[in-house]
DNA sequence: CAAACGTGGGA
DNA sequence: TTCCCAAGTTT
């Protein structure tokens, strides 16, 4: 068992690639955190597990500055999971505003109902139970267990992956997908004591967000720059650049336009009106040319999760062929 | 495992 | 203007 663990666990006095003992690196990062951490509301002493959970969902692929105001309003309107569970999907999506990936709002809503119905209205503390909630994956389950409940779990997010890739592997950026080696490294770095592990998780993540950034890292401000394998190697460029996300001319773009129209609506939106509004949008001027991308499955499922890919593809094909007329039998409305 | 999924600000 | 990227999850 122990013999199979990574070097740093086998030998606490082991050194990082650039020479500093792992213990020193951990202490330096945590110390830096104490003096440089942002004062975020979901870290405040009066935070609640529910507030932490909401923040983690909102922060997925979304900058802190944009989450802040939405999080405040959200917690004020729905202070507990049961409060959100009782809301209508339409209200939930509207309150989500323009955070993006609105399906997160719907999944959070579903998670709230699950918490109300199966966990007595309390956010579960157990990692496995958190993982079972809609919209909560490996990262978020660990994050809530750690940041809301103070447990010892290895948190691995994009910041932590990047910091550890640079510090210990000498690479500018981690691989596209999480590797077993990365997980093993992160596990091996986690302090044994609970309090120390929580602090380490939080500190490394913050370091990645404020100093060891993806674009222009501020190595001059880094508390462990002298131990960084990447810096020592001359800060070599990334080996493979990440793929961009398709947007123009895709139904994803049209989905965004649809969301914009429906978000601003107070009453149900008749489809003809929706199409009229969309006609003037940039989305339809790109790619398709007609209002086509108003995919049937998207129309009927706007406030739910997307329909199966095959169904969407078929619907899109049909609309492209028949144009506006074909969309007539697809109703658009806001539930509740 | 790759692709899909929203949005907006900075380089 | 175009491209990159931000505390990921799901299929």
CSV table of C-alpha atoms (C1' of nucleotides) in Angstrom, one decimal:
chain,number,residue,atom,x,y,z
A,1,UNK,CA,0.0,0.0,0.0
A,2,UNK,CA,2.4,2.7,1.2
A,3,UNK,CA,5.0,1.5,-1.2
A,4,UNK,CA,2.7,2.3,-4.1
A,5,UNK,CA,2.1,5.9,-3.1
A,6,UNK,CA,3.8,8.7,-4.9
A,7,UNK,CA,7.2,10.0,-3.7
A,8,UNK,CA,6.1,12.8,-1.6
A,9,UNK,CA,4.0,10.6,0.6
A,10,UNK,CA,6.6,7.9,0.8
A,11,UNK,CA,9.1,10.5,1.8
A,12,UNK,CA,7.9,13.7,3.4
A,13,UNK,CA,11.3,15.2,3.0
A,14,UNK,CA,11.3,14.6,-0.7
A,15,UNK,CA,12.1,17.6,-2.9
A,16,UNK,CA,10.2,19.1,-5.7
A,17,UNK,CA,11.8,18.9,-9.1
A,18,UNK,CA,13.3,22.4,-8.7
A,19,UNK,CA,14.8,21.5,-5.3
A,20,UNK,CA,12.6,22.7,-2.5
A,21,UNK,CA,11.1,20.3,0.0
A,22,UNK,CA,7.4,19.7,-0.7
A,23,UNK,CA,6.7,20.8,2.9
A,24,UNK,CA,8.2,24.2,2.2
A,25,UNK,CA,6.2,24.6,-1.0
A,26,UNK,CA,3.0,23.9,0.8
A,27,UNK,CA,3.8,26.2,3.6
A,28,UNK,CA,4.7,29.0,1.3
A,29,UNK,CA,1.5,28.7,-0.7
A,30,UNK,CA,-0.7,28.6,2.3
A,31,UNK,CA,1.1,31.5,3.9
A,32,UNK,CA,0.6,33.5,0.7
A,33,UNK,CA,-3.1,32.7,0.7
A,34,UNK,CA,-3.5,34.1,4.2
A,35,UNK,CA,-2.2,37.4,3.0
A,36,UNK,CA,-3.6,37.5,-0.6
A,37,UNK,CA,-6.9,35.6,-0.7
A,38,UNK,CA,-9.9,37.5,-2.0
A,39,UNK,CA,-12.6,38.4,0.4
A,40,UNK,CA,-15.4,36.4,-1.3
A,41,UNK,CA,-18.9,36.0,0.4
A,42,UNK,CA,-19.0,32.3,0.0
A,43,UNK,CA,-15.8,32.1,2.1
A,44,UNK,CA,-17.2,34.3,4.9
A,45,UNK,CA,-17.6,32.8,8.3
A,46,UNK,CA,-21.4,33.0,8.1
A,47,UNK,CA,-21.5,31.1,4.8
A,48,UNK,CA,-23.8,28.1,4.5
A,49,UNK,CA,-23.3,24.8,2.7
A,50,UNK,CA,-26.1,25.8,0.4
A,51,UNK,CA,-24.4,29.1,-0.4
A,52,UNK,CA,-21.2,27.3,-1.1
A,53,UNK,CA,-22.9,24.8,-3.3
A,54,UNK,CA,-24.6,27.5,-5.3
A,55,UNK,CA,-21.3,29.4,-5.7
A,56,UNK,CA,-19.6,26.3,-7.0
A,57,UNK,CA,-22.2,25.7,-9.6
A,58,UNK,CA,-22.2,29.3,-10.7
A,59,UNK,CA,-18.4,29.4,-10.9
A,60,UNK,CA,-18.2,26.5,-13.3
A,61,UNK,CA,-16.6,28.0,-16.4
A,62,UNK,CA,-17.7,31.5,-15.2
A,63,UNK,CA,-15.5,34.4,-13.8
A,64,UNK,CA,-16.0,35.4,-10.2
A,65,UNK,CA,-16.9,39.0,-11.0
A,66,UNK,CA,-19.8,37.9,-13.0
A,67,UNK,CA,-21.0,35.4,-10.4
A,68,UNK,CA,-20.9,37.8,-7.4
A,69,UNK,CA,-24.1,39.8,-8.0
A,70,UNK,CA,-26.1,36.9,-9.2
A,71,UNK,CA,-25.1,34.8,-6.2
A,72,UNK,CA,-26.1,37.6,-3.8
A,73,UNK,CA,-29.6,37.9,-5.3
A,74,UNK,CA,-30.0,34.2,-5.6
A,75,UNK,CA,-29.3,33.5,-1.9
A,76,UNK,CA,-31.5,36.4,-0.9
A,77,UNK,CA,-34.4,35.1,-2.9
A,78,UNK,CA,-33.8,31.4,-2.1
A,79,UNK,CA,-31.9,31.1,1.2
A,80,UNK,CA,-32.4,27.4,1.4
A,81,UNK,CA,-32.6,24.4,-1.0
A,82,UNK,CA,-36.3,24.0,-0.3
A,83,UNK,CA,-36.9,27.6,-1.3
A,84,UNK,CA,-35.4,27.1,-4.7
A,85,UNK,CA,-37.1,23.7,-5.0
A,86,UNK,CA,-40.4,25.4,-4.8
A,87,UNK,CA,-39.7,28.0,-7.5
A,88,UNK,CA,-40.7,27.6,-11.2
A,89,UNK,CA,-38.1,26.7,-13.8
A,90,UNK,CA,-38.9,29.9,-15.6
A,91,UNK,CA,-38.1,32.0,-12.6
A,92,UNK,CA,-35.0,30.0,-11.9
A,93,UNK,CA,-33.6,30.6,-15.4
A,94,UNK,CA,-34.5,34.3,-15.3
A,95,UNK,CA,-32.7,34.8,-12.0
A,96,UNK,CA,-29.7,33.0,-13.5
A,97,UNK,CA,-29.5,35.9,-15.8
A,98,UNK,CA,-26.6,35.9,-18.2
A,99,UNK,CA,-24.2,33.7,-16.4
A,100,UNK,CA,-24.3,31.3,-19.3
A,101,UNK,CA,-24.8,27.5,-19.5
A,102,UNK,CA,-28.4,28.0,-18.2
A,103,UNK,CA,-28.8,24.2,-17.9
A,104,UNK,CA,-26.7,24.7,-14.8
A,105,UNK,CA,-29.6,26.6,-13.3
A,106,UNK,CA,-32.1,23.8,-14.2
A,107,UNK,CA,-29.8,21.2,-12.7
A,108,UNK,CA,-29.3,23.3,-9.6
A,109,UNK,CA,-33.1,23.5,-9.4
A,110,UNK,CA,-33.3,19.7,-9.7
A,111,UNK,CA,-30.6,19.3,-7.1
A,112,UNK,CA,-32.5,21.5,-4.7
A,113,UNK,CA,-35.6,19.3,-5.1
A,114,UNK,CA,-33.5,16.2,-4.6
A,115,UNK,CA,-32.1,17.8,-1.4
A,116,UNK,CA,-35.5,18.6,-0.2
A,117,UNK,CA,-37.0,15.3,-1.0
A,118,UNK,CA,-34.2,12.9,-0.1
A,119,UNK,CA,-32.0,14.8,2.3
A,120,UNK,CA,-34.5,16.5,4.6
A,121,UNK,CA,-33.7,19.9,3.0
A,122,UNK,CA,-30.1,19.8,4.1
A,123,UNK,CA,-27.1,19.8,1.7
A,124,UNK,CA,-25.6,16.3,2.2
A,125,UNK,CA,-22.1,16.2,3.7
A,126,UNK,CA,-21.2,12.9,2.2
A,127,UNK,CA,-19.1,13.1,-0.9
A,128,UNK,CA,-20.9,10.2,-2.6
A,129,UNK,CA,-24.3,11.7,-2.0
A,130,UNK,CA,-23.1,15.1,-3.3
A,131,UNK,CA,-21.8,13.4,-6.4
A,132,UNK,CA,-25.2,11.8,-7.0
A,133,UNK,CA,-26.9,15.2,-7.2
A,134,UNK,CA,-27.7,16.6,-10.7
A,135,UNK,CA,-25.0,18.9,-12.1
A,136,UNK,CA,-22.5,17.9,-9.5
A,137,UNK,CA,-19.4,16.1,-10.7
A,138,UNK,CA,-16.1,15.2,-9.3
A,139,UNK,CA,-14.8,18.7,-8.8
A,140,UNK,CA,-18.0,20.2,-7.2
A,141,UNK,CA,-18.6,17.2,-4.9
A,142,UNK,CA,-15.1,17.6,-3.6
A,143,UNK,CA,-15.3,21.3,-3.4
A,144,UNK,CA,-18.5,21.3,-1.3
A,145,UNK,CA,-17.2,18.6,1.0
A,146,UNK,CA,-14.0,20.6,1.5
A,147,UNK,CA,-15.1,24.2,1.5
A,148,UNK,CA,-18.5,23.8,3.1
A,149,UNK,CA,-17.9,20.9,5.5
A,150,UNK,CA,-14.1,21.1,6.1
A,151,UNK,CA,-13.5,17.5,5.0
A,152,UNK,CA,-10.3,16.1,3.6
A,153,UNK,CA,-10.6,15.5,-0.1
A,154,UNK,CA,-8.4,16.1,-3.1
A,155,UNK,CA,-9.8,19.0,-5.1
A,156,UNK,CA,-8.8,19.2,-8.7
A,157,UNK,CA,-10.0,22.1,-10.8
A,158,UNK,CA,-8.4,23.9,-13.8
A,159,UNK,CA,-6.4,26.2,-11.5
A,160,UNK,CA,-4.9,23.4,-9.4
A,161,UNK,CA,-4.1,21.4,-12.5
A,162,UNK,CA,-2.3,24.3,-14.0
A,163,UNK,CA,-0.3,25.2,-10.9
A,164,UNK,CA,0.8,21.6,-10.3
A,165,UNK,CA,1.6,21.1,-14.0
A,166,UNK,CA,4.0,24.1,-13.9
A,167,UNK,CA,5.3,23.6,-10.4
A,168,UNK,CA,6.1,19.9,-10.6
A,169,UNK,CA,5.9,18.8,-14.2
A,170,UNK,CA,7.5,21.9,-15.8
A,171,UNK,CA,4.8,22.1,-18.4
A,172,UNK,CA,3.0,25.4,-19.3
A,173,UNK,CA,-0.5,23.8,-19.3
A,174,UNK,CA,-2.0,20.4,-18.2
A,175,UNK,CA,-3.3,18.0,-20.8
A,176,UNK,CA,-6.7,18.4,-22.3
A,177,UNK,CA,-8.2,15.9,-20.0
A,178,UNK,CA,-7.4,14.9,-16.5
A,179,UNK,CA,-4.8,12.1,-16.3
A,180,UNK,CA,-4.2,9.4,-13.7
A,181,UNK,CA,-0.8,10.9,-13.1
A,182,UNK,CA,-2.3,14.3,-12.3
A,183,UNK,CA,-4.7,12.8,-9.9
A,184,UNK,CA,-2.0,10.8,-8.2
A,185,UNK,CA,0.2,13.9,-7.9
A,186,UNK,CA,-2.6,15.9,-6.4
A,187,UNK,CA,-3.4,13.2,-4.0
A,188,UNK,CA,0.2,12.9,-2.9
A,189,UNK,CA,0.4,16.7,-2.3
A,190,UNK,CA,-2.6,16.8,0.0
A,191,UNK,CA,-1.5,17.2,3.6
A,192,UNK,CA,-2.5,14.4,6.0
A,193,UNK,CA,-4.2,16.6,8.6
A,194,UNK,CA,-7.7,17.8,7.8
A,195,UNK,CA,-7.2,21.5,8.5
A,196,UNK,CA,-4.0,21.5,6.5
A,197,UNK,CA,-5.6,19.8,3.6
A,198,UNK,CA,-8.5,22.3,3.4
A,199,UNK,CA,-6.1,25.2,3.5
A,200,UNK,CA,-3.9,23.7,0.8
A,201,UNK,CA,-6.8,23.0,-1.6
A,202,UNK,CA,-8.0,26.6,-1.1
A,203,UNK,CA,-4.6,28.1,-1.4
A,204,UNK,CA,-3.5,26.3,-4.5
A,205,UNK,CA,-6.7,27.1,-6.3
A,206,UNK,CA,-6.4,30.8,-5.4
A,207,UNK,CA,-2.8,30.9,-6.5
A,208,UNK,CA,-3.9,29.6,-9.9
A,209,UNK,CA,-6.6,32.2,-10.1
A,210,UNK,CA,-4.6,35.2,-9.0
A,211,UNK,CA,-0.9,34.5,-9.9
A,212,UNK,CA,-0.3,31.3,-11.8
A,213,UNK,CA,-2.9,32.3,-14.5
A,214,UNK,CA,-3.2,30.6,-17.9
A,215,UNK,CA,-2.5,33.7,-20.0
A,216,UNK,CA,0.1,35.9,-18.4
A,217,UNK,CA,1.2,34.4,-15.1
A,218,UNK,CA,2.6,36.9,-12.6
A,219,UNK,CA,5.7,34.8,-11.7
A,220,UNK,CA,7.3,37.8,-10.0
A,221,UNK,CA,4.6,37.6,-7.3
A,222,UNK,CA,4.6,33.9,-6.9
A,223,UNK,CA,5.5,32.6,-3.5
A,224,UNK,CA,7.0,29.4,-4.9
A,225,UNK,CA,8.7,30.8,-8.1
A,226,UNK,CA,12.1,29.5,-6.9
A,227,UNK,CA,10.6,26.0,-6.8
A,228,UNK,CA,8.8,26.1,-10.1
A,229,UNK,CA,9.9,23.5,-12.6
A,230,UNK,CA,8.3,25.3,-15.5
A,231,UNK,CA,10.0,28.6,-14.6
A,232,UNK,CA,13.3,26.8,-14.1
A,233,UNK,CA,12.9,25.3,-17.6
A,234,UNK,CA,12.6,28.8,-19.1
A,235,UNK,CA,8.8,28.9,-19.2
A,236,UNK,CA,8.5,26.8,-22.4
A,237,UNK,CA,5.2,27.4,-24.4
A,238,UNK,CA,2.3,24.9,-24.2
A,239,UNK,CA,2.8,21.8,-26.2
A,240,UNK,CA,-0.7,21.7,-27.6
A,241,UNK,CA,-3.1,24.6,-27.8
A,242,UNK,CA,-6.7,24.0,-26.6
A,243,UNK,CA,-9.4,23.9,-29.2
A,244,UNK,CA,-11.7,26.8,-29.6
A,245,UNK,CA,-15.4,26.5,-29.2
A,246,UNK,CA,-17.5,26.7,-32.3
A,247,UNK,CA,-20.1,29.5,-32.1
A,248,UNK,CA,-20.9,31.3,-35.3
A,249,UNK,CA,-23.4,29.5,-37.5
A,250,UNK,CA,-24.1,26.8,-34.9
A,251,UNK,CA,-27.4,26.1,-33.3
A,252,UNK,CA,-25.6,26.9,-30.1
A,253,UNK,CA,-25.5,30.5,-31.2
A,254,UNK,CA,-29.2,30.4,-32.0
A,255,UNK,CA,-29.8,28.9,-28.6
A,256,UNK,CA,-28.1,31.9,-27.1
A,257,UNK,CA,-30.4,34.2,-29.0
A,258,UNK,CA,-33.5,32.3,-28.0
A,259,UNK,CA,-32.4,32.4,-24.4
A,260,UNK,CA,-32.0,36.2,-24.6
A,261,UNK,CA,-35.5,36.6,-25.9
A,262,UNK,CA,-37.1,34.3,-23.3
A,263,UNK,CA,-35.1,35.7,-20.4
A,264,UNK,CA,-36.6,39.1,-21.0
A,265,UNK,CA,-40.1,37.8,-21.4
A,266,UNK,CA,-42.5,38.0,-18.5
A,267,UNK,CA,-45.3,36.0,-20.1
A,268,UNK,CA,-45.2,33.0,-22.3
A,269,UNK,CA,-43.7,33.7,-25.7
A,270,UNK,CA,-45.8,32.7,-28.7
A,271,UNK,CA,-43.6,31.1,-31.3
A,272,UNK,CA,-44.3,33.6,-34.1
A,273,UNK,CA,-43.3,36.4,-31.8
A,274,UNK,CA,-40.1,34.6,-30.9
A,275,UNK,CA,-39.2,34.1,-34.5
A,276,UNK,CA,-39.9,37.7,-35.2
A,277,UNK,CA,-37.6,38.7,-32.5
A,278,UNK,CA,-34.9,36.3,-33.6
A,279,UNK,CA,-35.1,37.5,-37.2
A,280,UNK,CA,-33.3,40.7,-36.3
A,281,UNK,CA,-30.7,39.0,-34.3
A,282,UNK,CA,-27.2,38.4,-35.4
A,283,UNK,CA,-27.5,34.7,-34.9
A,284,UNK,CA,-29.8,34.1,-37.8
A,285,UNK,CA,-27.7,36.3,-40.1
A,286,UNK,CA,-24.9,33.8,-39.6
A,287,UNK,CA,-24.7,30.4,-41.1
A,288,UNK,CA,-28.2,29.2,-41.6
A,289,UNK,CA,-29.9,32.2,-43.2
A,290,UNK,CA,-33.4,31.3,-42.0
A,291,UNK,CA,-34.8,31.0,-38.5
A,292,UNK,CA,-34.1,27.4,-38.8
A,293,UNK,CA,-32.0,26.8,-36.0
A,294,UNK,CA,-35.0,27.4,-33.9
A,295,UNK,CA,-34.7,23.7,-33.4
A,296,UNK,CA,-37.9,21.9,-32.5
A,297,UNK,CA,-36.3,20.0,-29.6
A,298,UNK,CA,-34.8,23.2,-28.4
A,299,UNK,CA,-38.1,25.0,-28.5
A,300,UNK,CA,-39.9,22.3,-26.6
A,301,UNK,CA,-37.1,21.8,-24.1
A,302,UNK,CA,-35.9,25.3,-23.6
A,303,UNK,CA,-36.5,25.2,-19.9
A,304,UNK,CA,-35.5,21.6,-19.6
A,305,UNK,CA,-32.5,19.7,-20.5
A,306,UNK,CA,-31.7,19.3,-24.2
A,307,UNK,CA,-33.2,16.5,-26.2
A,308,UNK,CA,-31.1,13.6,-27.3
A,309,UNK,CA,-28.7,14.5,-30.0
A,310,UNK,CA,-30.4,12.3,-32.6
A,311,UNK,CA,-33.7,14.0,-32.0
A,312,UNK,CA,-32.2,17.4,-32.2
A,313,UNK,CA,-30.4,16.6,-35.5
A,314,UNK,CA,-33.6,15.4,-37.1
A,315,UNK,CA,-35.5,18.4,-36.0
A,316,UNK,CA,-32.9,20.8,-37.3
A,317,UNK,CA,-32.8,19.1,-40.6
A,318,UNK,CA,-36.5,19.4,-40.9
A,319,UNK,CA,-36.6,23.1,-40.1
A,320,UNK,CA,-33.8,23.8,-42.5
A,321,UNK,CA,-35.8,22.2,-45.3
A,322,UNK,CA,-39.1,23.7,-44.6
A,323,UNK,CA,-38.2,27.0,-43.2
A,324,UNK,CA,-40.6,29.0,-41.0
A,325,UNK,CA,-43.7,27.1,-41.9
A,326,UNK,CA,-42.3,24.0,-40.5
A,327,UNK,CA,-41.8,25.6,-37.2
A,328,UNK,CA,-45.4,26.5,-36.7
A,329,UNK,CA,-46.4,23.4,-34.9
A,330,UNK,CA,-43.7,23.8,-32.4
A,331,UNK,CA,-45.0,25.8,-29.4
A,332,UNK,CA,-42.8,28.0,-27.3
A,333,UNK,CA,-43.9,29.0,-23.9
A,334,UNK,CA,-42.6,29.7,-20.5
A,335,UNK,CA,-43.9,27.2,-18.0
A,336,UNK,CA,-45.4,28.5,-14.7
B,1,DC,C1',-12.7,10.3,-25.1
B,2,DA,C1',-14.4,14.1,-27.8
B,3,DA,C1',-18.0,17.2,-28.4
B,4,DA,C1',-21.6,20.1,-26.7
B,5,DC,C1',-23.0,23.4,-23.7
B,6,DG,C1',-23.5,30.4,-22.9
B,7,DT,C1',-21.5,34.6,-22.0
B,8,DG,C1',-18.6,38.6,-22.0
B,9,DG,C1',-14.2,40.8,-21.1
B,10,DG,C1',-9.3,41.3,-21.9
B,11,DA,C1',-5.2,40.7,-25.0
C,1,DT,C1',-11.6,41.9,-35.0
C,2,DT,C1',-10.4,37.4,-33.6
C,3,DC,C1',-9.1,34.4,-30.2
C,4,DC,C1',-8.6,32.9,-25.6
C,5,DC,C1',-10.4,31.7,-21.3
C,6,DA,C1',-13.3,31.5,-16.7
C,7,DA,C1',-14.0,27.1,-9.5
C,8,DG,C1',-17.0,21.6,-15.1
C,9,DT,C1',-20.7,18.2,-16.2
C,10,DT,C1',-22.9,15.3,-19.2
C,11,DT,C1',-23.5,12.3,-23.2
